[in-house]
Amino acid sequence: MADAPLDPRTLNRTLLERQLLLERTGKGAEAAVAHLLGLQSQAPLSPYPGLWTRVADFSFDEVGELLTARKLVRIVLMRSTVHLVTAADARLLRPWVQPMLDRGLRSSQWAAGITGVDRDLLVAYGRQVLAEQALGPAELRTALSRRWPDADPASLVSALRVWAPLVQIPPRGVWGSAGQPRYAYLDDWLGEAAAVQPDPGELVRRYLAAFGPATPADMQKWCGLTGLKPVFTAMDLRTCTADDGRVLYDLPDAELADPDREVSARFVADFDNLLLSHADRTRVLDDAHRTKVMTVNGIIRGTILVDGFVGGTWRFERAKGEAAVVVTPFAALSAADRDALTEEGARLLAASDPEAAHTVRFETA
């Protein structure tokens, strides 16, 4: 007899468990970032509440310390967006996603501005310039324009960020520190070369450990790469079906979570990969609420989880000496959920803004 299809609650609880959202992990921020295969960091500070909600006793100083120690880096990776990843995964993932980055550049607004520019020469010259000192975008435009005066300066910088593995160095991305992007070459920053031939099968296994059970299309949504189905089908993976008939793949020894498990109310960061890593997001986000979370201009709002599913949005608000977490639920909250979010929001503010006066406020959608 065939196994019964996986119902939405089983997929929901399993995803939350693998995303470290059922129970906070005690392994620390670096290990959590490695398990999650990175956190989107296009908004530089998004990973902080994203890790706080997953890691027990997380300190907002920890990521900055790891960035400064070069154990974590911020670099363009999946979906052509900046991610916070471990140093080892930056070396591993950047060569793997390079074809996707190249494809995106060819179809971008920057392509026409680099007509006639030799890729190898630009990469070599950029590395030479950045070996002298880290530079911001405006400084890079000036430096590259001296070598290619007939090319569009902004296009040159965009092409270099795609063709070369540039990291955004601290203080960019450090909680409490201001700073515009300044770039260095990944190999120079870490003192080690990137992996040459990453194993796609190993990356499939790690994706499933953090996001499974899932389809090749789900993983494609997460990373932006195509042609993943043959990798899945060639591997020794367990298959199951969703209630809509889709075939889902999973690790052979991975366990599914109890669909009846109670889930505490949680805050999930803006731009969190929980919402960006499946073609079908309904295991955590109802289609009816999607436009309330994902805006037409590419903003992914912070969300609250109520009974494991997205039940509203939240944001920080700050004024002089004051910090607030503002919650906008999609529907009326039970007294227990409201109390849980109030307590959780107070703990978040104690970690993020310890010197400020704190308020957790609820608004009507």
XYZ file of C-alpha atoms in Angstrom:
365
model
C 0.000 0.000 0.000
C 1.353 3.433 -0.940
C 2.074 5.900 1.811
C -0.610 8.510 2.386
C 0.132 11.969 0.955
C 1.753 14.415 3.341
C -0.804 16.893 4.645
C 0.008 20.613 4.912
C 0.483 20.491 8.687
C 3.070 17.732 8.437
C 4.972 19.736 5.822
C 4.608 22.850 7.966
C 5.911 21.286 11.170
C 8.722 19.515 9.335
C 9.852 22.717 7.646
C 9.773 24.610 10.947
C 11.781 21.885 12.648
C 14.446 21.912 9.947
C 14.494 25.694 10.003
C 15.186 25.648 13.762
C 11.820 27.286 14.418
C 10.241 24.621 16.613
C 12.978 24.796 19.217
C 15.928 27.155 19.377
C 19.248 25.458 18.775
C 22.057 25.601 21.298
C 24.773 25.196 18.663
C 25.443 28.900 18.160
C 25.129 31.353 15.290
C 27.907 30.046 13.047
C 26.557 26.498 13.164
C 23.019 27.747 12.543
C 24.133 29.740 9.489
C 25.876 26.634 8.158
C 22.826 24.427 8.715
C 20.547 26.934 6.984
C 22.960 27.311 4.040
C 22.986 31.024 4.773
C 20.468 33.753 5.450
C 19.496 36.414 2.951
C 21.296 39.636 3.843
C 20.317 41.996 1.044
C 18.950 44.080 3.896
C 22.172 43.927 5.922
C 20.616 43.500 9.356
C 17.881 40.967 8.512
C 19.938 37.977 9.706
C 20.031 39.299 13.262
C 16.373 38.749 14.204
C 16.475 35.711 11.902
C 19.171 34.135 14.065
C 17.758 35.440 17.339
C 14.525 33.547 16.722
C 16.458 30.330 15.998
C 19.481 30.327 18.325
C 19.281 30.026 22.097
C 21.004 32.855 23.996
C 21.847 34.628 20.741
C 23.712 37.903 21.192
C 23.351 40.626 18.579
C 27.109 41.190 18.935
C 27.917 37.655 17.807
C 27.441 38.075 14.056
C 29.575 41.207 13.962
C 32.334 39.364 15.789
C 32.112 36.475 13.325
C 32.155 38.861 10.350
C 35.184 40.681 11.716
C 36.920 37.362 12.374
C 36.120 36.349 8.768
C 34.231 33.252 9.887
C 31.058 34.630 8.295
C 30.922 36.698 5.101
C 28.323 38.600 3.101
C 28.444 37.844 -0.629
C 26.131 37.630 -3.650
C 24.912 34.039 -3.955
C 21.481 32.447 -4.302
C 18.886 34.320 -6.372
C 21.592 36.921 -7.136
C 21.116 38.375 -3.659
C 23.553 39.025 -0.831
C 23.616 36.217 1.723
C 25.287 35.812 5.085
C 27.147 32.494 4.944
C 30.057 30.747 6.599
C 33.474 31.240 5.070
C 33.482 27.601 3.978
C 30.097 27.915 2.275
C 31.097 31.133 0.520
C 33.945 29.207 -1.097
C 31.623 26.305 -1.892
C 28.492 28.078 -3.076
C 29.891 30.901 -5.169
C 31.320 28.666 -7.962
C 28.118 26.605 -7.896
C 25.775 29.565 -8.493
C 28.071 31.284 -11.000
C 26.120 30.084 -14.097
C 22.941 31.589 -12.649
C 24.702 34.880 -11.950
C 26.120 34.957 -15.483
C 22.687 34.299 -16.973
C 21.175 37.104 -14.939
C 23.803 39.596 -16.059
C 23.278 38.736 -19.729
C 19.582 39.588 -19.454
C 20.027 42.628 -17.201
C 19.997 46.351 -17.839
C 23.782 46.344 -17.353
C 24.613 44.058 -20.277
C 24.670 46.765 -22.952
C 27.006 48.938 -20.868
C 29.840 46.370 -20.925
C 29.805 45.584 -24.644
C 33.368 44.855 -25.729
C 34.714 44.504 -22.175
C 36.834 41.379 -21.770
C 35.666 39.381 -18.763
C 39.069 38.037 -17.749
C 40.677 41.457 -18.005
C 37.964 43.070 -15.885
C 38.240 40.378 -13.208
C 42.036 40.612 -13.104
C 42.050 44.407 -13.037
C 39.368 44.504 -10.367
C 41.351 42.138 -8.194
C 44.466 44.257 -8.632
C 42.616 47.416 -7.632
C 40.921 45.819 -4.616
C 44.146 44.196 -3.432
C 45.410 47.682 -2.607
C 42.361 48.535 -0.478
C 38.659 47.762 -0.184
C 36.535 50.148 -2.245
C 32.923 51.209 -2.340
C 30.791 51.325 -5.497
C 31.577 54.950 -6.338
C 35.313 54.389 -5.923
C 35.116 51.256 -8.053
C 33.267 53.136 -10.782
C 36.082 55.697 -10.879
C 38.836 53.074 -10.877
C 37.258 50.891 -13.560
C 36.367 53.864 -15.761
C 40.031 54.780 -15.992
C 40.666 51.398 -17.633
C 37.456 51.285 -19.737
C 36.504 54.927 -20.399
C 33.973 54.046 -23.093
C 31.982 51.605 -20.950
C 29.190 52.504 -18.551
C 30.748 52.821 -15.070
C 27.766 51.373 -13.202
C 27.666 48.432 -15.603
C 31.360 47.762 -15.011
C 30.805 47.531 -11.252
C 27.739 45.337 -11.697
C 29.662 43.027 -14.020
C 32.580 42.790 -11.603
C 30.219 41.852 -8.747
C 28.832 39.057 -10.934
C 32.023 37.819 -12.562
C 34.162 38.022 -9.430
C 33.420 36.813 -5.878
C 33.334 40.106 -4.002
C 32.492 40.203 -0.301
C 31.041 43.194 1.511
C 33.430 43.672 4.400
C 32.670 44.984 7.915
C 31.435 47.295 9.277
C 28.728 46.723 6.659
C 26.310 44.230 8.189
C 27.482 44.743 11.781
C 24.633 45.496 14.210
C 24.883 49.053 15.514
C 27.506 50.120 12.972
C 26.901 52.353 9.992
C 28.689 51.697 6.756
C 28.132 51.576 3.028
C 29.303 48.542 1.013
C 33.031 48.178 0.570
C 34.287 45.274 -1.478
C 37.178 42.832 -1.266
C 37.909 39.664 -3.216
C 36.698 36.558 -1.412
C 39.981 34.678 -1.846
C 42.021 37.628 -0.601
C 39.679 38.286 2.322
C 39.734 34.669 3.475
C 43.216 33.767 2.341
C 41.899 30.635 0.637
C 40.682 29.841 -2.869
C 37.065 29.016 -3.670
C 36.067 25.419 -4.362
C 36.524 24.489 -8.010
C 33.917 21.738 -8.460
C 31.227 21.738 -5.766
C 29.252 18.501 -5.501
C 25.626 19.233 -6.503
C 24.446 16.089 -4.735
C 25.888 17.236 -1.430
C 24.174 20.597 -1.840
C 20.868 18.838 -2.551
C 21.305 16.887 0.677
C 22.019 20.036 2.652
C 19.068 21.851 1.080
C 16.737 19.014 2.044
C 18.158 18.965 5.580
C 17.149 22.619 5.941
C 14.074 22.890 3.691
C 12.780 19.404 2.852
C 10.817 17.474 1.877
C 10.891 19.409 -1.386
C 10.822 19.266 -5.163
C 13.590 20.203 -7.606
C 11.462 23.259 -8.436
C 11.555 24.244 -4.777
C 15.335 24.099 -4.692
C 15.453 26.035 -7.947
C 13.367 28.772 -6.315
C 15.850 28.856 -3.415
C 19.028 29.069 -5.473
C 18.004 30.280 -8.937
C 19.771 27.426 -10.757
C 18.034 25.259 -13.346
C 18.550 21.625 -14.318
C 18.326 20.230 -10.787
C 15.845 17.408 -11.426
C 18.452 14.981 -12.850
C 20.550 15.518 -9.725
C 17.586 14.617 -7.500
C 16.561 11.558 -9.509
C 20.108 10.175 -9.622
C 20.413 10.239 -5.831
C 19.310 7.732 -3.223
C 16.485 9.892 -1.863
C 13.169 8.970 -0.318
C 10.095 10.121 -2.220
C 6.663 11.006 -0.937
C 3.732 12.978 -2.286
C 2.026 16.168 -1.266
C -1.741 16.227 -1.049
C -1.852 17.892 -4.501
C 0.089 15.001 -6.065
C 3.512 16.626 -6.323
C 6.424 14.245 -5.773
C 8.576 15.409 -2.884
C 12.118 14.253 -2.205
C 13.720 13.819 1.177
C 16.786 12.385 2.846
C 16.467 8.634 3.391
C 16.877 8.843 7.163
C 15.115 12.180 7.751
C 12.166 12.202 10.120
C 8.890 14.005 9.592
C 7.537 16.172 12.366
C 4.335 15.448 14.259
C 1.548 17.443 12.533
C -0.196 17.918 15.883
C 2.804 19.402 17.614
C 2.074 22.733 19.251
C 4.127 25.640 17.936
C 4.871 28.740 19.953
C 4.263 32.126 18.374
C 7.444 33.365 16.694
C 8.876 36.394 14.975
C 10.478 35.666 11.582
C 12.818 38.223 10.044
C 12.191 40.262 6.934
C 13.588 38.610 3.774
C 13.804 35.311 5.653
C 14.587 32.250 3.546
C 11.686 30.473 5.257
C 9.470 32.293 2.739
C 11.861 32.418 -0.229
C 12.977 28.835 -0.689
C 10.030 26.910 -2.143
C 8.064 27.208 -5.361
C 5.007 26.323 -3.275
C 4.997 28.485 -0.151
C 1.655 27.276 1.180
C 3.320 25.030 3.738
C 3.888 28.218 5.725
C 2.189 31.128 3.898
C -1.416 31.123 2.689
C -1.743 32.471 -0.858
C -4.424 34.869 0.376
C -1.823 36.653 2.530
C 1.062 36.619 0.088
C 0.726 40.196 -1.156
C 0.586 41.449 2.431
C 4.035 39.973 3.007
C 5.703 40.201 -0.418
C 5.346 43.605 -2.027
C 5.506 44.446 -5.725
C 8.814 46.286 -5.220
C 10.539 43.224 -3.773
C 10.190 43.902 -0.045
C 9.641 40.794 2.107
C 8.213 41.925 5.417
C 8.983 40.390 8.774
C 6.258 37.948 9.760
C 4.749 36.357 12.836
C 4.018 32.652 13.042
C 0.721 31.711 14.647
C 0.196 27.966 15.010
C 3.186 27.597 12.687
C 1.757 29.588 9.779
C 2.268 33.222 8.800
C -0.395 35.114 10.694
C 0.719 38.717 10.273
C 3.668 41.056 9.858
C 5.924 42.943 12.238
C 8.556 45.655 12.143
C 10.933 47.578 14.369
C 10.206 51.233 15.095
C 12.781 53.418 16.784
C 12.795 56.937 18.145
C 15.269 58.663 20.459
C 15.705 56.413 23.470
C 12.777 54.190 22.484
C 12.383 50.989 20.500
C 9.181 49.183 19.589
C 8.109 45.976 17.901
C 4.908 46.706 15.972
C 2.746 43.671 15.146
C 0.028 43.709 12.480
C -1.940 40.436 12.597
C -4.061 39.351 9.638
C -6.887 38.261 11.950
C -7.807 38.657 15.590
C -5.311 36.876 17.838
C -6.260 34.660 20.736
C -5.339 35.979 24.153
C -2.677 33.271 24.455
C -1.060 34.164 21.104
C -1.162 37.866 21.891
C 0.493 37.253 25.255
C 3.113 34.979 23.680
C 3.976 37.565 21.016
C 4.139 40.312 23.630
C 6.589 38.298 25.697
C 8.597 37.246 22.660
C 8.696 40.824 21.354
C 9.933 42.094 24.705
C 12.743 39.537 24.665
C 13.636 40.522 21.095
C 13.884 44.184 22.064
C 15.981 43.347 25.112
C 18.465 41.689 22.756
C 18.344 44.210 19.905
C 18.017 47.512 21.808
C 19.117 46.901 25.389
C 19.554 50.594 26.238
C 16.152 51.766 24.962
C 12.702 51.875 26.506
C 10.702 48.987 25.027
C 7.162 48.696 23.688
C 5.330 45.868 21.901
C 2.390 47.337 20.031
C -0.403 45.723 18.014
C -1.999 47.428 14.992
C -5.017 46.608 12.839
C -4.275 45.512 9.288
